[in-house]
Amino acid sequence: MTERSQWGSRLGFILASAGSAVGLGAIWKFPYLAGTNGGSIFMLPYIFFTITIGLTLLIGEMCMGRSARAGAAGAFRRWGGPYLGWIGQLSVLTGYLVLAFYSVVGGWCTYYMVQAFMGNGIVNDPAMMRTLFGDFAASGTVPVISHLAFLGATALVVYFGVEKGIERIAKFLMPLLFFMMLGLIIRGLTLPGAWAGVEFLFKPDLSQFTGESLLNAMGFAFFSLSVGSASQMNYGSYLSDKVNLPTSVSWIVFLAILASLLGGLMIMPAVFAFGLSPDAGPGLTFATMPAVFAQLPFGNLFAITFYVCLFVAALTSSISIFEMSVQYLADQYKIARHIGVALVGTTLAFLGILCALSFGPLADVKIFGFTFFDFFDYLTSNIGMPIGVLGIGLVVGWFARPMAERQLQLVKPYPPAFLAGFHLIAGVVSPILIIVVTLKGLGLF
């Protein structure tokens, strides 16, 4: 029997789990989603859904992992039985395939960070920056090298284990991330006209409300916490029974929301100050921000800080997924960590190369009409993760209610109303909303 790792401290668990949840979503995806969905009309529902549905499901996922002392495959097999046990295997595969294309995006962040350190982090014209990004992504060799470098950094941290690798790096990188984000926010808020960006994020404008923005906020809340990709369940399996789950997971959710808000405040005030468009879409980070830096004193210093933030956010999230895959091999096949790291790293390197080349030499190679990058993204975001999240809600809300209640109350008792509310959200409300968001993601309405 392989001895299971444990977190050295509650703080290490919270920071590592928050790092898994934060990822590029906070700095890259949240600002452009807010920009294209009405600002505060997107942000306020996102916060509401995260502190209700998201918090409940993340607590449920941690309950399953800690109670089974196993990752998603073992936890679903134990608590989901013959009906839901297969979801655990699917969740592990989902997380693994996420990293196949996520490491490519992490490679982009690595490349831009290196370019910023070399003095190439600012460009005056956003259109030129979009062209430069397109040329870089399509070039083939450089994106592949960047992907391999990012994946290698991830593998190195995981190689040293939970306490000496993941927990140690999380205690350093997460405070660094928040510190750098605050520095960029303070500088951005001093710009003339920046306050319009703050109002865009926090002052409700009901004329911007649409059903589309509400569903987008709901979807981002579900998936911004890494629920359903098996990584958080694996982190929960390392957690001591002496840790109060509801309180600790609440801190994780708080840090994840805070990171998204800081991400919005880091970008939107500067965008408004320079009269740029907040609805630039996914290119807001890679194409618009360099134009902002070009107009600032010491712009390249701010560009370096910004791209280091992107790299750190990507790395903390990828570490959790890589660790989940390595621990799966240890749980299921008793494979030693160093061998597991080599196996996971080698196979992900190959799949990631296919994804990296999807914008250039392999752009015309399609699977059901998708490039490799888009195929893995669609498969995990619209099928794998929703099924995993739905499975968590059904297990803790119906199939294993007593287990969930025991885990919730290991440290201190909670009133019946709290437990009833937990089961209502997990077992009834969440499945309904997840099905709605999934059907929207599949384009069925």
PDB file of N, CA and C in Angstrom, residues 334-412:
ATOM      1  N   LYS A 334       0.088   1.571  -8.173  1.00  0.00           N
ATOM      2  CA  LYS A 334       1.228   1.572  -7.243  1.00  0.00           C
ATOM      3  C   LYS A 334       2.519   2.008  -7.936  1.00  0.00           C
ATOM      4  N   ILE A 335       2.423   2.966  -8.822  1.00  0.00           N
ATOM      5  CA  ILE A 335       3.586   3.483  -9.542  1.00  0.00           C
ATOM      6  C   ILE A 335       4.256   4.572  -8.703  1.00  0.00           C
ATOM      7  N   ALA A 336       5.569   4.460  -8.525  1.00  0.00           N
ATOM      8  CA  ALA A 336       6.324   5.429  -7.737  1.00  0.00           C
ATOM      9  C   ALA A 336       6.218   6.824  -8.334  1.00  0.00           C
ATOM     10  N   ARG A 337       6.361   7.847  -7.465  1.00  0.00           N
ATOM     11  CA  ARG A 337       6.160   9.236  -7.900  1.00  0.00           C
ATOM     12  C   ARG A 337       7.070   9.604  -9.071  1.00  0.00           C
ATOM     13  N   HIS A 338       8.365   9.292  -8.985  1.00  0.00           N
ATOM     14  CA  HIS A 338       9.268   9.746 -10.040  1.00  0.00           C
ATOM     15  C   HIS A 338       8.933   9.102 -11.386  1.00  0.00           C
ATOM     16  N   ILE A 339       8.454   7.858 -11.351  1.00  0.00           N
ATOM     17  CA  ILE A 339       8.057   7.205 -12.594  1.00  0.00           C
ATOM     18  C   ILE A 339       6.740   7.809 -13.101  1.00  0.00           C
ATOM     19  N   GLY A 340       5.817   8.065 -12.167  1.00  0.00           N
ATOM     20  CA  GLY A 340       4.548   8.681 -12.536  1.00  0.00           C
ATOM     21  C   GLY A 340       4.737  10.045 -13.159  1.00  0.00           C
ATOM     22  N   VAL A 341       5.647  10.860 -12.589  1.00  0.00           N
ATOM     23  CA  VAL A 341       5.931  12.181 -13.149  1.00  0.00           C
ATOM     24  C   VAL A 341       6.461  12.051 -14.577  1.00  0.00           C
ATOM     25  N   ALA A 342       7.338  11.070 -14.793  1.00  0.00           N
ATOM     26  CA  ALA A 342       7.903  10.864 -16.134  1.00  0.00           C
ATOM     27  C   ALA A 342       6.829  10.424 -17.128  1.00  0.00           C
ATOM     28  N   LEU A 343       5.952   9.508 -16.697  1.00  0.00           N
ATOM     29  CA  LEU A 343       4.902   9.022 -17.596  1.00  0.00           C
ATOM     30  C   LEU A 343       3.907  10.125 -17.946  1.00  0.00           C
ATOM     31  N   VAL A 344       3.434  10.820 -16.927  1.00  0.00           N
ATOM     32  CA  VAL A 344       2.462  11.895 -17.160  1.00  0.00           C
ATOM     33  C   VAL A 344       3.098  13.002 -17.997  1.00  0.00           C
ATOM     34  N   GLY A 345       4.323  13.387 -17.636  1.00  0.00           N
ATOM     35  CA  GLY A 345       4.994  14.456 -18.359  1.00  0.00           C
ATOM     36  C   GLY A 345       5.239  14.116 -19.825  1.00  0.00           C
ATOM     37  N   THR A 346       5.663  12.884 -20.083  1.00  0.00           N
ATOM     38  CA  THR A 346       5.960  12.480 -21.461  1.00  0.00           C
ATOM     39  C   THR A 346       4.702  12.463 -22.324  1.00  0.00           C
ATOM     40  N   THR A 347       3.630  11.870 -21.810  1.00  0.00           N
ATOM     41  CA  THR A 347       2.400  11.776 -22.605  1.00  0.00           C
ATOM     42  C   THR A 347       1.757  13.141 -22.801  1.00  0.00           C
ATOM     43  N   LEU A 348       1.794  13.983 -21.755  1.00  0.00           N
ATOM     44  CA  LEU A 348       1.236  15.332 -21.906  1.00  0.00           C
ATOM     45  C   LEU A 348       2.081  16.182 -22.840  1.00  0.00           C
ATOM     46  N   ALA A 349       3.384  15.936 -22.850  1.00  0.00           N
ATOM     47  CA  ALA A 349       4.248  16.670 -23.779  1.00  0.00           C
ATOM     48  C   ALA A 349       3.820  16.391 -25.216  1.00  0.00           C
ATOM     49  N   PHE A 350       3.531  15.124 -25.505  1.00  0.00           N
ATOM     50  CA  PHE A 350       3.120  14.748 -26.863  1.00  0.00           C
ATOM     51  C   PHE A 350       1.768  15.362 -27.219  1.00  0.00           C
ATOM     52  N   LEU A 351       0.780  15.197 -26.325  1.00  0.00           N
ATOM     53  CA  LEU A 351      -0.547  15.758 -26.612  1.00  0.00           C
ATOM     54  C   LEU A 351      -0.489  17.278 -26.711  1.00  0.00           C
ATOM     55  N   GLY A 352       0.327  17.893 -25.852  1.00  0.00           N
ATOM     56  CA  GLY A 352       0.458  19.347 -25.885  1.00  0.00           C
ATOM     57  C   GLY A 352       1.092  19.838 -27.173  1.00  0.00           C
ATOM     58  N   ILE A 353       2.032  19.065 -27.712  1.00  0.00           N
ATOM     59  CA  ILE A 353       2.636  19.446 -28.983  1.00  0.00           C
ATOM     60  C   ILE A 353       1.580  19.466 -30.088  1.00  0.00           C
ATOM     61  N   LEU A 354       0.687  18.467 -30.084  1.00  0.00           N
ATOM     62  CA  LEU A 354      -0.403  18.459 -31.062  1.00  0.00           C
ATOM     63  C   LEU A 354      -1.266  19.715 -30.915  1.00  0.00           C
ATOM     64  N   CYS A 355      -1.544  20.093 -29.668  1.00  0.00           N
ATOM     65  CA  CYS A 355      -2.356  21.290 -29.429  1.00  0.00           C
ATOM     66  C   CYS A 355      -1.606  22.557 -29.831  1.00  0.00           C
ATOM     67  N   ALA A 356      -0.311  22.613 -29.532  1.00  0.00           N
ATOM     68  CA  ALA A 356       0.483  23.796 -29.863  1.00  0.00           C
ATOM     69  C   ALA A 356       0.574  23.998 -31.366  1.00  0.00           C
ATOM     70  N   LEU A 357       0.603  22.895 -32.104  1.00  0.00           N
ATOM     71  CA  LEU A 357       0.703  22.979 -33.565  1.00  0.00           C
ATOM     72  C   LEU A 357      -0.651  23.193 -34.235  1.00  0.00           C
ATOM     73  N   SER A 358      -1.731  23.243 -33.415  1.00  0.00           N
ATOM     74  CA  SER A 358      -3.085  23.407 -33.963  1.00  0.00           C
ATOM     75  C   SER A 358      -3.303  24.770 -34.599  1.00  0.00           C
ATOM     76  N   PHE A 359      -2.430  25.722 -34.259  1.00  0.00           N
ATOM     77  CA  PHE A 359      -2.581  27.072 -34.806  1.00  0.00           C
ATOM     78  C   PHE A 359      -1.659  27.305 -35.998  1.00  0.00           C
ATOM     79  N   GLY A 360      -0.885  26.274 -36.359  1.00  0.00           N
ATOM     80  CA  GLY A 360       0.060  26.405 -37.459  1.00  0.00           C
ATOM     81  C   GLY A 360       0.069  25.181 -38.346  1.00  0.00           C
ATOM     82  N   PRO A 361       1.108  24.345 -38.245  1.00  0.00           N
ATOM     83  CA  PRO A 361       1.253  23.196 -39.160  1.00  0.00           C
ATOM     84  C   PRO A 361       0.093  22.205 -39.121  1.00  0.00           C
ATOM     85  N   LEU A 362      -0.587  22.071 -37.973  1.00  0.00           N
ATOM     86  CA  LEU A 362      -1.691  21.106 -37.878  1.00  0.00           C
ATOM     87  C   LEU A 362      -3.060  21.788 -37.884  1.00  0.00           C
ATOM     88  N   ALA A 363      -3.111  23.021 -38.330  1.00  0.00           N
ATOM     89  CA  ALA A 363      -4.383  23.771 -38.301  1.00  0.00           C
ATOM     90  C   ALA A 363      -5.463  23.111 -39.143  1.00  0.00           C
ATOM     91  N   ASP A 364      -5.071  22.387 -40.166  1.00  0.00           N
ATOM     92  CA  ASP A 364      -6.059  21.756 -41.058  1.00  0.00           C
ATOM     93  C   ASP A 364      -6.394  20.322 -40.648  1.00  0.00           C
ATOM     94  N   VAL A 365      -5.741  19.808 -39.601  1.00  0.00           N
ATOM     95  CA  VAL A 365      -6.050  18.466 -39.106  1.00  0.00           C
ATOM     96  C   VAL A 365      -7.198  18.581 -38.115  1.00  0.00           C
ATOM     97  N   LYS A 366      -8.322  17.961 -38.400  1.00  0.00           N
ATOM     98  CA  LYS A 366      -9.529  18.151 -37.590  1.00  0.00           C
ATOM     99  C   LYS A 366     -10.055  16.828 -37.046  1.00  0.00           C
ATOM    100  N   ILE A 367     -10.644  16.906 -35.833  1.00  0.00           N
ATOM    101  CA  ILE A 367     -11.365  15.798 -35.215  1.00  0.00           C
ATOM    102  C   ILE A 367     -12.797  16.268 -35.022  1.00  0.00           C
ATOM    103  N   PHE A 368     -13.741  15.696 -35.750  1.00  0.00           N
ATOM    104  CA  PHE A 368     -15.138  16.142 -35.709  1.00  0.00           C
ATOM    105  C   PHE A 368     -15.241  17.647 -35.958  1.00  0.00           C
ATOM    106  N   GLY A 369     -14.387  18.152 -36.818  1.00  0.00           N
ATOM    107  CA  GLY A 369     -14.433  19.565 -37.171  1.00  0.00           C
ATOM    108  C   GLY A 369     -13.633  20.474 -36.262  1.00  0.00           C
ATOM    109  N   PHE A 370     -12.982  19.911 -35.238  1.00  0.00           N
ATOM    110  CA  PHE A 370     -12.190  20.705 -34.298  1.00  0.00           C
ATOM    111  C   PHE A 370     -10.700  20.449 -34.520  1.00  0.00           C
ATOM    112  N   THR A 371      -9.877  21.471 -34.280  1.00  0.00           N
ATOM    113  CA  THR A 371      -8.445  21.237 -34.170  1.00  0.00           C
ATOM    114  C   THR A 371      -8.180  20.471 -32.873  1.00  0.00           C
ATOM    115  N   PHE A 372      -6.960  19.962 -32.689  1.00  0.00           N
ATOM    116  CA  PHE A 372      -6.641  19.239 -31.461  1.00  0.00           C
ATOM    117  C   PHE A 372      -6.899  20.110 -30.231  1.00  0.00           C
ATOM    118  N   PHE A 373      -6.454  21.368 -30.290  1.00  0.00           N
ATOM    119  CA  PHE A 373      -6.631  22.293 -29.158  1.00  0.00           C
ATOM    120  C   PHE A 373      -8.112  22.471 -28.840  1.00  0.00           C
ATOM    121  N   ASP A 374      -8.898  22.800 -29.855  1.00  0.00           N
ATOM    122  CA  ASP A 374     -10.326  23.054 -29.645  1.00  0.00           C
ATOM    123  C   ASP A 374     -11.079  21.778 -29.260  1.00  0.00           C
ATOM    124  N   PHE A 375     -10.642  20.637 -29.777  1.00  0.00           N
ATOM    125  CA  PHE A 375     -11.306  19.382 -29.464  1.00  0.00           C
ATOM    126  C   PHE A 375     -11.162  19.049 -27.981  1.00  0.00           C
ATOM    127  N   PHE A 376      -9.941  19.150 -27.441  1.00  0.00           N
ATOM    128  CA  PHE A 376      -9.730  18.871 -26.024  1.00  0.00           C
ATOM    129  C   PHE A 376     -10.456  19.887 -25.147  1.00  0.00           C
ATOM    130  N   ASP A 377     -10.460  21.141 -25.588  1.00  0.00           N
ATOM    131  CA  ASP A 377     -11.160  22.190 -24.843  1.00  0.00           C
ATOM    132  C   ASP A 377     -12.661  21.904 -24.807  1.00  0.00           C
ATOM    133  N   TYR A 378     -13.242  21.603 -25.946  1.00  0.00           N
ATOM    134  CA  TYR A 378     -14.683  21.332 -26.027  1.00  0.00           C
ATOM    135  C   TYR A 378     -15.049  20.088 -25.226  1.00  0.00           C
ATOM    136  N   LEU A 379     -14.252  19.036 -25.380  1.00  0.00           N
ATOM    137  CA  LEU A 379     -14.535  17.764 -24.713  1.00  0.00           C
ATOM    138  C   LEU A 379     -14.547  17.920 -23.195  1.00  0.00           C
ATOM    139  N   THR A 380     -13.581  18.663 -22.667  1.00  0.00           N
ATOM    140  CA  THR A 380     -13.466  18.798 -21.211  1.00  0.00           C
ATOM    141  C   THR A 380     -14.442  19.832 -20.653  1.00  0.00           C
ATOM    142  N   SER A 381     -14.561  20.979 -21.319  1.00  0.00           N
ATOM    143  CA  SER A 381     -15.393  22.063 -20.794  1.00  0.00           C
ATOM    144  C   SER A 381     -16.881  21.784 -20.921  1.00  0.00           C
ATOM    145  N   ASN A 382     -17.298  21.141 -22.005  1.00  0.00           N
ATOM    146  CA  ASN A 382     -18.724  20.971 -22.271  1.00  0.00           C
ATOM    147  C   ASN A 382     -19.269  19.581 -21.953  1.00  0.00           C
ATOM    148  N   ILE A 383     -18.381  18.614 -21.736  1.00  0.00           N
ATOM    149  CA  ILE A 383     -18.845  17.252 -21.446  1.00  0.00           C
ATOM    150  C   ILE A 383     -18.238  16.720 -20.147  1.00  0.00           C
ATOM    151  N   GLY A 384     -16.905  16.637 -20.095  1.00  0.00           N
ATOM    152  CA  GLY A 384     -16.247  16.015 -18.952  1.00  0.00           C
ATOM    153  C   GLY A 384     -16.498  16.716 -17.634  1.00  0.00           C
ATOM    154  N   MET A 385     -16.206  18.016 -17.559  1.00  0.00           N
ATOM    155  CA  MET A 385     -16.359  18.735 -16.292  1.00  0.00           C
ATOM    156  C   MET A 385     -17.819  18.832 -15.842  1.00  0.00           C
ATOM    157  N   PRO A 386     -18.779  19.130 -16.718  1.00  0.00           N
ATOM    158  CA  PRO A 386     -20.170  19.141 -16.248  1.00  0.00           C
ATOM    159  C   PRO A 386     -20.622  17.800 -15.665  1.00  0.00           C
ATOM    160  N   ILE A 387     -20.199  16.686 -16.282  1.00  0.00           N
ATOM    161  CA  ILE A 387     -20.569  15.373 -15.739  1.00  0.00           C
ATOM    162  C   ILE A 387     -19.934  15.174 -14.369  1.00  0.00           C
ATOM    163  N   GLY A 388     -18.668  15.585 -14.225  1.00  0.00           N
ATOM    164  CA  GLY A 388     -18.005  15.464 -12.929  1.00  0.00           C
ATOM    165  C   GLY A 388     -18.683  16.281 -11.857  1.00  0.00           C
ATOM    166  N   VAL A 389     -19.048  17.517 -12.191  1.00  0.00           N
ATOM    167  CA  VAL A 389     -19.729  18.383 -11.229  1.00  0.00           C
ATOM    168  C   VAL A 389     -21.102  17.811 -10.875  1.00  0.00           C
ATOM    169  N   LEU A 390     -21.824  17.334 -11.872  1.00  0.00           N
ATOM    170  CA  LEU A 390     -23.133  16.735 -11.625  1.00  0.00           C
ATOM    171  C   LEU A 390     -22.998  15.514 -10.716  1.00  0.00           C
ATOM    172  N   GLY A 391     -21.954  14.714 -10.933  1.00  0.00           N
ATOM    173  CA  GLY A 391     -21.725  13.537 -10.097  1.00  0.00           C
ATOM    174  C   GLY A 391     -21.474  13.900  -8.651  1.00  0.00           C
ATOM    175  N   ILE A 392     -20.704  14.958  -8.419  1.00  0.00           N
ATOM    176  CA  ILE A 392     -20.443  15.397  -7.039  1.00  0.00           C
ATOM    177  C   ILE A 392     -21.744  15.782  -6.349  1.00  0.00           C
ATOM    178  N   GLY A 393     -22.580  16.553  -7.052  1.00  0.00           N
ATOM    179  CA  GLY A 393     -23.855  16.958  -6.463  1.00  0.00           C
ATOM    180  C   GLY A 393     -24.736  15.775  -6.119  1.00  0.00           C
ATOM    181  N   LEU A 394     -24.785  14.775  -6.989  1.00  0.00           N
ATOM    182  CA  LEU A 394     -25.621  13.600  -6.739  1.00  0.00           C
ATOM    183  C   LEU A 394     -25.075  12.753  -5.592  1.00  0.00           C
ATOM    184  N   VAL A 395     -23.744  12.632  -5.512  1.00  0.00           N
ATOM    185  CA  VAL A 395     -23.164  11.809  -4.440  1.00  0.00           C
ATOM    186  C   VAL A 395     -23.412  12.432  -3.081  1.00  0.00           C
ATOM    187  N   VAL A 396     -23.035  13.701  -2.898  1.00  0.00           N
ATOM    188  CA  VAL A 396     -23.148  14.303  -1.559  1.00  0.00           C
ATOM    189  C   VAL A 396     -24.579  14.713  -1.251  1.00  0.00           C
ATOM    190  N   GLY A 397     -25.412  14.903  -2.303  1.00  0.00           N
ATOM    191  CA  GLY A 397     -26.797  15.298  -2.059  1.00  0.00           C
ATOM    192  C   GLY A 397     -27.752  14.133  -1.905  1.00  0.00           C
ATOM    193  N   TRP A 398     -27.381  12.943  -2.471  1.00  0.00           N
ATOM    194  CA  TRP A 398     -28.292  11.801  -2.454  1.00  0.00           C
ATOM    195  C   TRP A 398     -27.619  10.480  -2.078  1.00  0.00           C
ATOM    196  N   PHE A 399     -26.620  10.065  -2.824  1.00  0.00           N
ATOM    197  CA  PHE A 399     -26.063   8.722  -2.671  1.00  0.00           C
ATOM    198  C   PHE A 399     -25.311   8.530  -1.355  1.00  0.00           C
ATOM    199  N   ALA A 400     -24.651   9.562  -0.865  1.00  0.00           N
ATOM    200  CA  ALA A 400     -23.820   9.408   0.337  1.00  0.00           C
ATOM    201  C   ALA A 400     -24.027  10.581   1.287  1.00  0.00           C
ATOM    202  N   ARG A 401     -25.270  10.883   1.558  1.00  0.00           N
ATOM    203  CA  ARG A 401     -25.579  12.000   2.466  1.00  0.00           C
ATOM    204  C   ARG A 401     -24.959  11.826   3.847  1.00  0.00           C
ATOM    205  N   PRO A 402     -25.033  10.637   4.466  1.00  0.00           N
ATOM    206  CA  PRO A 402     -24.429  10.481   5.801  1.00  0.00           C
ATOM    207  C   PRO A 402     -22.922  10.756   5.796  1.00  0.00           C
ATOM    208  N   MET A 403     -22.229  10.299   4.753  1.00  0.00           N
ATOM    209  CA  MET A 403     -20.791  10.561   4.657  1.00  0.00           C
ATOM    210  C   MET A 403     -20.526  12.053   4.631  1.00  0.00           C
ATOM    211  N   ALA A 404     -21.282  12.782   3.807  1.00  0.00           N
ATOM    212  CA  ALA A 404     -21.082  14.223   3.688  1.00  0.00           C
ATOM    213  C   ALA A 404     -21.322  14.919   5.024  1.00  0.00           C
ATOM    214  N   GLU A 405     -22.363  14.509   5.741  1.00  0.00           N
ATOM    215  CA  GLU A 405     -22.658  15.129   7.028  1.00  0.00           C
ATOM    216  C   GLU A 405     -21.567  14.839   8.048  1.00  0.00           C
ATOM    217  N   ARG A 406     -21.014  13.621   8.035  1.00  0.00           N
ATOM    218  CA  ARG A 406     -19.913  13.297   8.952  1.00  0.00           C
ATOM    219  C   ARG A 406     -18.693  14.157   8.646  1.00  0.00           C
ATOM    220  N   GLN A 407     -18.373  14.301   7.371  1.00  0.00           N
ATOM    221  CA  GLN A 407     -17.209  15.096   6.997  1.00  0.00           C
ATOM    222  C   GLN A 407     -17.399  16.570   7.349  1.00  0.00           C
ATOM    223  N   LEU A 408     -18.589  17.073   7.154  1.00  0.00           N
ATOM    224  CA  LEU A 408     -18.862  18.467   7.479  1.00  0.00           C
ATOM    225  C   LEU A 408     -18.696  18.749   8.963  1.00  0.00           C
ATOM    226  N   GLN A 409     -18.988  17.736   9.787  1.00  0.00           N
ATOM    227  CA  GLN A 409     -19.039  17.947  11.238  1.00  0.00           C
ATOM    228  C   GLN A 409     -17.917  17.236  11.998  1.00  0.00           C
ATOM    229  N   LEU A 410     -16.834  16.915  11.319  1.00  0.00           N
ATOM    230  CA  LEU A 410     -15.725  16.253  12.003  1.00  0.00           C
ATOM    231  C   LEU A 410     -15.114  17.127  13.094  1.00  0.00           C
ATOM    232  N   VAL A 411     -15.076  18.428  12.869  1.00  0.00           N
ATOM    233  CA  VAL A 411     -14.431  19.327  13.818  1.00  0.00           C
ATOM    234  C   VAL A 411     -15.432  19.976  14.759  1.00  0.00           C
ATOM    235  N   LYS A 412     -16.591  20.397  14.210  1.00  0.00           N
ATOM    236  CA  LYS A 412     -17.613  20.997  15.073  1.00  0.00           C
ATOM    237  C   LYS A 412     -18.986  20.736  14.478  1.00  0.00           C
TER     238      LYS A 412
END
